[in-house]
Structures are given as C-alpha cells and as structure tokens.
PDB file of C-alpha atoms in Angstrom:
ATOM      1  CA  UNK A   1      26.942  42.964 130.547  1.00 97.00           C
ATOM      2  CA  UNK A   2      23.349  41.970 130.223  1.00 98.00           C
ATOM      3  CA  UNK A   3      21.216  40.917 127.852  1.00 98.00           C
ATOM      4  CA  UNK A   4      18.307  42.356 125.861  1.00 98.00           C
ATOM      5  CA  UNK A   5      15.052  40.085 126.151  1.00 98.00           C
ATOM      6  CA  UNK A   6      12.128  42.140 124.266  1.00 97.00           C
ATOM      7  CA  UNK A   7      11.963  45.278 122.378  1.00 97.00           C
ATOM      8  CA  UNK A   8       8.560  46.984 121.591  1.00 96.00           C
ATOM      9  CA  UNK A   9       8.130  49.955 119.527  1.00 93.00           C
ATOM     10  CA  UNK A  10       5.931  52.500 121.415  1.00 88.00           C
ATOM     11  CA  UNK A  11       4.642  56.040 119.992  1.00 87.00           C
ATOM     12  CA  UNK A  12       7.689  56.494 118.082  1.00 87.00           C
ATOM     13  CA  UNK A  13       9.813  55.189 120.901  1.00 93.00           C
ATOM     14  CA  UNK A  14      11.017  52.147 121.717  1.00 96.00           C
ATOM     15  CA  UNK A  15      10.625  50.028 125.587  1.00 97.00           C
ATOM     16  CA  UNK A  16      13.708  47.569 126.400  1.00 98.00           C
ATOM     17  CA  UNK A  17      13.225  45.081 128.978  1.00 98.00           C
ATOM     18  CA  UNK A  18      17.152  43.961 129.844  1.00 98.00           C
ATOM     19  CA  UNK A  19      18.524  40.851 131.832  1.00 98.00           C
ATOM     20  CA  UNK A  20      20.877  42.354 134.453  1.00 98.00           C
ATOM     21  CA  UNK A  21      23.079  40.964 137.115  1.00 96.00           C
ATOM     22  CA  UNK A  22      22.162  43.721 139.432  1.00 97.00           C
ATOM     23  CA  UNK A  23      18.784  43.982 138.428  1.00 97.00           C
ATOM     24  CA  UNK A  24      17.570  43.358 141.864  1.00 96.00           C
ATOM     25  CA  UNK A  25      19.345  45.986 143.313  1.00 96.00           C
ATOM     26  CA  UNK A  26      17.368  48.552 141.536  1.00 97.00           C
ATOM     27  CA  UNK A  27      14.262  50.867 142.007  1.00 97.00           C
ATOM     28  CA  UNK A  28      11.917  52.651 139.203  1.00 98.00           C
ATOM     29  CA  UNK A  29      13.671  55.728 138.369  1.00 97.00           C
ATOM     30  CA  UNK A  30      17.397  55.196 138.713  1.00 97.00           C
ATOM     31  CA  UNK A  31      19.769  55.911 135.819  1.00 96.00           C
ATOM     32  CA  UNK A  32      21.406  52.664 134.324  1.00 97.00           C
ATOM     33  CA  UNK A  33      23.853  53.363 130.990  1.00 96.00           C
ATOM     34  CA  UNK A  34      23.210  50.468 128.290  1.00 98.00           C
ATOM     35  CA  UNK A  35      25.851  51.403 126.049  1.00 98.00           C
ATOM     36  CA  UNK A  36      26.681  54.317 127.765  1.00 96.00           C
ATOM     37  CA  UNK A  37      23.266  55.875 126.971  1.00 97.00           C
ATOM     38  CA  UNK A  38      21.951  57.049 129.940  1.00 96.00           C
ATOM     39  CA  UNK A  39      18.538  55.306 130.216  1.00 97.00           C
ATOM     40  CA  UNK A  40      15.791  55.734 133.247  1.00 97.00           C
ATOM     41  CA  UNK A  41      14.505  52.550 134.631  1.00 98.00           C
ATOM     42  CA  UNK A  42      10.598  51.980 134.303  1.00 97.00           C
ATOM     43  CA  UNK A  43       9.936  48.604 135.649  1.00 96.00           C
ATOM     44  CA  UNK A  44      11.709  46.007 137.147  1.00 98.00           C
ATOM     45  CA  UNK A  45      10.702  42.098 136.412  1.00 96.00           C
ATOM     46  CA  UNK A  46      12.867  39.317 138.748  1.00 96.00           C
ATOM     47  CA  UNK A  47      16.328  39.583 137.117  1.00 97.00           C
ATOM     48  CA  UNK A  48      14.940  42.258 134.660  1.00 98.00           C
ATOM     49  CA  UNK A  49      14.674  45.866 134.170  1.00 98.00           C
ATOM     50  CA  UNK A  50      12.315  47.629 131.894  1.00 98.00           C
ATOM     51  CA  UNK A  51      13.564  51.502 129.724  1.00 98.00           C
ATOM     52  CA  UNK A  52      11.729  53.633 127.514  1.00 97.00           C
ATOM     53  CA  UNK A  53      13.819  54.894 124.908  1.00 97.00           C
ATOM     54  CA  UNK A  54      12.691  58.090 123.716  1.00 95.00           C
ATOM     55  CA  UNK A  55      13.263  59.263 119.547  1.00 95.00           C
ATOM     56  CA  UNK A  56      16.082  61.447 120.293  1.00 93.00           C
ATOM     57  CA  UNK A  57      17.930  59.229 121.793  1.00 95.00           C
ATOM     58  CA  UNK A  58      17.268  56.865 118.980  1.00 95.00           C
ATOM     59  CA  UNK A  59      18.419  59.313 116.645  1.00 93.00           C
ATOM     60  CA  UNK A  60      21.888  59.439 118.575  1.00 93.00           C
ATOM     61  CA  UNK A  61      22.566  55.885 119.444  1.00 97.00           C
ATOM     62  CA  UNK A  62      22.519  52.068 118.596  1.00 97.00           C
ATOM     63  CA  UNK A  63      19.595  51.472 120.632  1.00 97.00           C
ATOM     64  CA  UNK A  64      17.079  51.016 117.805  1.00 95.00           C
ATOM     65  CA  UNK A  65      19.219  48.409 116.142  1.00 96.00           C
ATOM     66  CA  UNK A  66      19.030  46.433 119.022  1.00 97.00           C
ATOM     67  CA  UNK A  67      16.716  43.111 119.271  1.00 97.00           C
ATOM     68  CA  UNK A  68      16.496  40.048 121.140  1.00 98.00           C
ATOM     69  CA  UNK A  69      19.438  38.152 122.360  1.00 98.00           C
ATOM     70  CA  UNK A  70      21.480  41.185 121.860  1.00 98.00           C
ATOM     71  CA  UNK A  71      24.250  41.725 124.545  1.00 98.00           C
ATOM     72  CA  UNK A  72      24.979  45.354 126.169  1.00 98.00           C
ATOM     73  CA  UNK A  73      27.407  46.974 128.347  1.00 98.00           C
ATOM     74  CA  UNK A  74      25.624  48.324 131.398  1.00 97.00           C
ATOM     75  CA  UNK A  75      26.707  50.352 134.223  1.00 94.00           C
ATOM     76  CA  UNK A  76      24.737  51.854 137.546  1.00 93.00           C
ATOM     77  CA  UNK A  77      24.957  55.457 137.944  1.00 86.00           C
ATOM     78  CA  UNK A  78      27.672  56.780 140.232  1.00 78.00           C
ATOM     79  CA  UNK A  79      26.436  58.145 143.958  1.00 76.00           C
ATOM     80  CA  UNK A  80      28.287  60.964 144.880  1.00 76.00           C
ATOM     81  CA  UNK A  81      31.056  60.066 146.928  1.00 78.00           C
ATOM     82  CA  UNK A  82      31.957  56.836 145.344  1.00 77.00           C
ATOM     83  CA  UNK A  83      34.833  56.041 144.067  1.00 75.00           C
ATOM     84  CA  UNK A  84      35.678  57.211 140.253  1.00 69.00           C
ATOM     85  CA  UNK A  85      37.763  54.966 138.015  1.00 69.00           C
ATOM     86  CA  UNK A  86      38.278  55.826 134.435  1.00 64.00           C
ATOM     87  CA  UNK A  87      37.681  59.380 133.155  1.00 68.00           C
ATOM     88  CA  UNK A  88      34.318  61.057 134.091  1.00 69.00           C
ATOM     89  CA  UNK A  89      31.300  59.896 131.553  1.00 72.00           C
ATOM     90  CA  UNK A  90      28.059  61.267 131.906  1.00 73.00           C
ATOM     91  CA  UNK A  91      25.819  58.852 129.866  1.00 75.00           C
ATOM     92  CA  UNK A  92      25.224  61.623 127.163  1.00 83.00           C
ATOM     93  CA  UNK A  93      26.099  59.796 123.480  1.00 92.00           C
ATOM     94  CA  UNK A  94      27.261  62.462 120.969  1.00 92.00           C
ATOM     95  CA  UNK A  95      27.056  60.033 118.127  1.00 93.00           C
ATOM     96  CA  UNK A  96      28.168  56.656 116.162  1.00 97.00           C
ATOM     97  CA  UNK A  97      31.055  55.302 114.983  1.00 97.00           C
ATOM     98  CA  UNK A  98      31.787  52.416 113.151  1.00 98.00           C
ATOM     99  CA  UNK A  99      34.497  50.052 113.913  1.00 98.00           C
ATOM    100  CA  UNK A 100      36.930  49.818 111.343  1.00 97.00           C
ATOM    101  CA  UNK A 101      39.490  46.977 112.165  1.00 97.00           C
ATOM    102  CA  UNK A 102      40.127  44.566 115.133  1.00 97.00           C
ATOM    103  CA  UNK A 103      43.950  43.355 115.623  1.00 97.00           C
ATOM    104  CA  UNK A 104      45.691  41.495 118.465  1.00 96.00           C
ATOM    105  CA  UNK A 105      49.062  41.352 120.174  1.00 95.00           C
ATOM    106  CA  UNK A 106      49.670  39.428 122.451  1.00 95.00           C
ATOM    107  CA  UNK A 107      47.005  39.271 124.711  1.00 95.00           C
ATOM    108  CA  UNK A 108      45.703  43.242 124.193  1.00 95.00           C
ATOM    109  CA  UNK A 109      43.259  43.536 121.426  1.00 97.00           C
ATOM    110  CA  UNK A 110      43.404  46.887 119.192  1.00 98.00           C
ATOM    111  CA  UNK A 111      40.171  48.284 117.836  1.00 98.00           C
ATOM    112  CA  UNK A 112      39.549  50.958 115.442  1.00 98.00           C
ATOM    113  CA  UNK A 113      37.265  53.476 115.017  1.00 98.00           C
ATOM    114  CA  UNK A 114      35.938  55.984 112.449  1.00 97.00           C
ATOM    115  CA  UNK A 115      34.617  58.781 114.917  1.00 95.00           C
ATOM    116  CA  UNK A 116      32.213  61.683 114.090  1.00 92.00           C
ATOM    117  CA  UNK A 117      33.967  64.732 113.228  1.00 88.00           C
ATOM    118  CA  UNK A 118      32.398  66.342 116.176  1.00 84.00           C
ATOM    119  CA  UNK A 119      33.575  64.001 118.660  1.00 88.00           C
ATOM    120  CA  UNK A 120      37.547  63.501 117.135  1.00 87.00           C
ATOM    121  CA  UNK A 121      37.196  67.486 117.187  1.00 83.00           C
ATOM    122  CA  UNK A 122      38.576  67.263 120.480  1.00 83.00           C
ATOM    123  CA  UNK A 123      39.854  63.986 121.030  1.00 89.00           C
ATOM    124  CA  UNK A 124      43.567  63.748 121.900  1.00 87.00           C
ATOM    125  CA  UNK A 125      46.431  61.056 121.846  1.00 91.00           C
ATOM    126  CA  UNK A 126      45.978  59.295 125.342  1.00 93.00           C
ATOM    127  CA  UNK A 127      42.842  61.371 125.898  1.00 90.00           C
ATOM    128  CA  UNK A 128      39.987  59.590 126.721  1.00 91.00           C
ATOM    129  CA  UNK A 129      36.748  58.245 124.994  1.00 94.00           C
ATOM    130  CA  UNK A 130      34.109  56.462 126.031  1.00 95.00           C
ATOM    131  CA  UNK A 131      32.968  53.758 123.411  1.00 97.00           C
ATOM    132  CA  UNK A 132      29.788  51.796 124.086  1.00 97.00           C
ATOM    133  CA  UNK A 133      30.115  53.603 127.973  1.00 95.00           C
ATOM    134  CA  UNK A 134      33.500  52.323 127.948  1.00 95.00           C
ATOM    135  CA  UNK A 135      35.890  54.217 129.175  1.00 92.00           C
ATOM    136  CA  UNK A 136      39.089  53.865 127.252  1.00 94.00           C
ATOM    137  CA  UNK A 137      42.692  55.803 126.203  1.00 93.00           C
ATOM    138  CA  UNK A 138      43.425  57.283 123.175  1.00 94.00           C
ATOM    139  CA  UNK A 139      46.429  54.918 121.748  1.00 96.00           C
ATOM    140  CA  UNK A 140      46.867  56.320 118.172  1.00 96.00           C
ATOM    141  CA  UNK A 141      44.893  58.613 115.891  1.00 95.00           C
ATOM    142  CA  UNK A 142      45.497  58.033 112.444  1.00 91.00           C
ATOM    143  CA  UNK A 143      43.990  59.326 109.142  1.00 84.00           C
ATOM    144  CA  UNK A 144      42.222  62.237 110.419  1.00 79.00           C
ATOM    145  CA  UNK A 145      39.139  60.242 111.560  1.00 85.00           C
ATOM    146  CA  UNK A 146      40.484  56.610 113.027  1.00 95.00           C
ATOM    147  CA  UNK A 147      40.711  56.388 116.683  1.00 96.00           C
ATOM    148  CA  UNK A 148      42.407  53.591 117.968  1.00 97.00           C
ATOM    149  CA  UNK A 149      41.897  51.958 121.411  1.00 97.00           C
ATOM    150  CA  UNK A 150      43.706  49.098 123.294  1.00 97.00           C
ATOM    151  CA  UNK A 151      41.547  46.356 125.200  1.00 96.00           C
ATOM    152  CA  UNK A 152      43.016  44.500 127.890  1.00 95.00           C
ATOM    153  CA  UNK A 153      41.821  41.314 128.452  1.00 96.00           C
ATOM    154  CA  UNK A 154      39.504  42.193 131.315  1.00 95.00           C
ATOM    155  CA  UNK A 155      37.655  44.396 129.648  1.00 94.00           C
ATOM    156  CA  UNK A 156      37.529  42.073 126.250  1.00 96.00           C
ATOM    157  CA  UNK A 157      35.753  39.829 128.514  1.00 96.00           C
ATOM    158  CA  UNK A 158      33.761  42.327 130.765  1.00 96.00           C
ATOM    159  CA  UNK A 159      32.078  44.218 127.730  1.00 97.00           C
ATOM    160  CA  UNK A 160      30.554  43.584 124.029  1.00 98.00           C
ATOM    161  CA  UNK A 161      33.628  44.140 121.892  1.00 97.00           C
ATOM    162  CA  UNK A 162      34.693  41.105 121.258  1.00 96.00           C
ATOM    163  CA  UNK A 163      31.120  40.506 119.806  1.00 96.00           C
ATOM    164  CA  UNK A 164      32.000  43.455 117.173  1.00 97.00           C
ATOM    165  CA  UNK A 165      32.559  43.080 113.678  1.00 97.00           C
ATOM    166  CA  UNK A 166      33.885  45.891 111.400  1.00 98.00           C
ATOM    167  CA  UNK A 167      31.390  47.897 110.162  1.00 98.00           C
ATOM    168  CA  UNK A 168      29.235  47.786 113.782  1.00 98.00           C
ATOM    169  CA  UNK A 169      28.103  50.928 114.678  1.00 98.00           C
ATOM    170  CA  UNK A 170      29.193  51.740 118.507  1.00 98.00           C
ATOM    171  CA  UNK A 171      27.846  54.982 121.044  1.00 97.00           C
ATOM    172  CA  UNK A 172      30.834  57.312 121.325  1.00 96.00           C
ATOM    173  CA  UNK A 173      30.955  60.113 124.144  1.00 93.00           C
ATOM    174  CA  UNK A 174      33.608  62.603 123.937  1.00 88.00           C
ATOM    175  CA  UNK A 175      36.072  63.349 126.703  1.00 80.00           C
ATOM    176  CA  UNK A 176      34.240  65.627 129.281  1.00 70.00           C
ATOM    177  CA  UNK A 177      36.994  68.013 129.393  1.00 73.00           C
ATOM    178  CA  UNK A 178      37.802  68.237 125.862  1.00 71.00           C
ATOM    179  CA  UNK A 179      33.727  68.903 125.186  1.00 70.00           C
ATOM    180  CA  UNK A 180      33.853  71.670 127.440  1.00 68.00           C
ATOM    181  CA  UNK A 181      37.492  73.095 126.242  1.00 73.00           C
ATOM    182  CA  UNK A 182      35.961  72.876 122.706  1.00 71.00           C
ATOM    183  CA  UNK A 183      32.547  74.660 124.105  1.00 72.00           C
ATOM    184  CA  UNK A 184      34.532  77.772 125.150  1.00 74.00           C
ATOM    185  CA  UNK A 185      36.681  78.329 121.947  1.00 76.00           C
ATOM    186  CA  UNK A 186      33.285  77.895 119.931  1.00 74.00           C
ATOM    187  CA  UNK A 187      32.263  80.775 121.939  1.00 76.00           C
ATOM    188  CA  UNK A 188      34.808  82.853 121.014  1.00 78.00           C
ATOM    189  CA  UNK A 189      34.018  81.649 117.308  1.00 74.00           C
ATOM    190  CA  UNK A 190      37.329  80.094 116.600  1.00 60.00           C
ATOM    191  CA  UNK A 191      35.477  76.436 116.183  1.00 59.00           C
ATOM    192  CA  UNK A 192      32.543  74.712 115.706  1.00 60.00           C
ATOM    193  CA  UNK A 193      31.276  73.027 119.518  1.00 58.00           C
ATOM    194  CA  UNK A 194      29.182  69.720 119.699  1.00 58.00           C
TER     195      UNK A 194
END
C-alpha cells in the first residue's frame, strides 16, 4: 500500500505524488498500478513517486476522489518472465463499483459489490475480478448485479479494504479471458462487448 501525499489539478488532469515502499527502486517511465489503474511514473522524490493522471482515466476510475492521506493499493508492473500469481490484470479499469456490504466469518471477510453491467457481463462464479488491482475469486453472484468476494486475512491487511465503507466507489477490471470471450460473441452480434 502507499500513501497519497499531494494532489494538484493540472490542465484538466490531475498529478499524484505517492509514498511507496519501493519507491526507490523505480525510474521515470515505469508502469506502477494505484488501484489497479495503470499509471506512468513522472518523477521520483526520496520515498516518493510522482503520476499524471490524464481525464480519461479520471472519467473511469477513483483517482479524482482521491486527496491527501488517502491510502492505495499499488503494484510494479510484471517483467516478462516473472512469476504470475493471481489471474492476469493488465492495469486497464473498465469502471466503478460500489461496495454494498462487508460481513465476517471467522477470520475471512466477505465484501460485496454492485458491478457495472459491462463488467458482470462476463463475470462468472469463481471467475476472477480484479477490485482496486486486486486480484480476487468470484464466491457468489447474487441479484443480477452483486458480486461477492472473500478476503483472507493477508490480503485484509495487505490492501485498502478494510478502509471501505459501503457506498465507496472501487476500480473494477474484468477477467481478461472473459473480456476477450465477450469481445468475439459481440462480433458476431449476439452481445454487447466492453
């Protein structure tokens, strides 16, 4: 996780400079996901990085809710050859959705959320979603638009959802596969794609 230390509004655009554990380990121009919006690093500060945020990608994500003191998930790109855990997520946010309810049991936490129509399109039980560049299973889908998701305790501690409160809005990226499975029967006309 890291933290967001100043936003500034710029041509329509927003810059985020971002306290990061591995902030020393990167260079001008590498990808970093806040949120799971892929993001390009501008400048780095000691123990900071710097990201334009362009309009479109405020359109399509949390990022211009964000202020001061505000904590995000972040992850470093992938280099090819590393290892892969989780489902494949490419940093591409196809829109919000809004947490609905937070239970527990035991020690796994159970969040739900209202998904675009877009996205739940072609979710599937024990899919996968990515959720604030989380990558998470599918455990229920209820209601025709809630999509439920268990948190272990590592990653209740390891990301920003235990900071959540219903009604938060959250970046959601579809399941790589399903996007592209939906893609090709679009094409064909039988649905509408992303």
């Amino acid at each position: 996780m890291g933290e967001v230390v100043s936003v500034t509004d710029v041509d329509g655009g927003r810059s985020l400079s971002i306290l990061a554990p591995f902030a020393a380990r990167l260079a001008p121009g590498q990808s970093v996901a806040v949120d799971g919006a892929c993001l390009t690093v501008r400048d780095l500060a000691p123990g900071a990085f710097t990201v334009d945020v362009g309009v479109s990608t405020l359109e399509r994500t949390i990022a211009g809710r964000y202020g001061p003191g505000d904590v995000v998930n972040l992850e470093r790109a992938v280099r090819a050859g590393d290892r892969l855990d989780g489902h494949l997520v490419q940093g591409h946010v196809d829109g919000l959705g809004t947490l609905v309810e937070k239970r527990s049991s035991g020690n796994t936490r159970f969040l739900d959320f209202r998904l675009p129509g877009n996205v739940l399109a072609g979710t599937i039980l024990h899919g996968s979603v990515a959720l604030n560049g989380v990558s998470l299973t599918v455990n229920d889908l209820r209601d025709g638009a809630v999509c439920e998701v268990a948190i272990i305790p590592h990653s209740w501690e390891h990301t920003n959802f235990s900071r959540l409160r219903p009604g938060d809005p959250v970046n959601v990226e579809a399941d790589l596969i399903g996007r592209y499975v939906q893609g090709l029967i679009a094409a064909r006309g039988e649905i509408h794609a992303f």
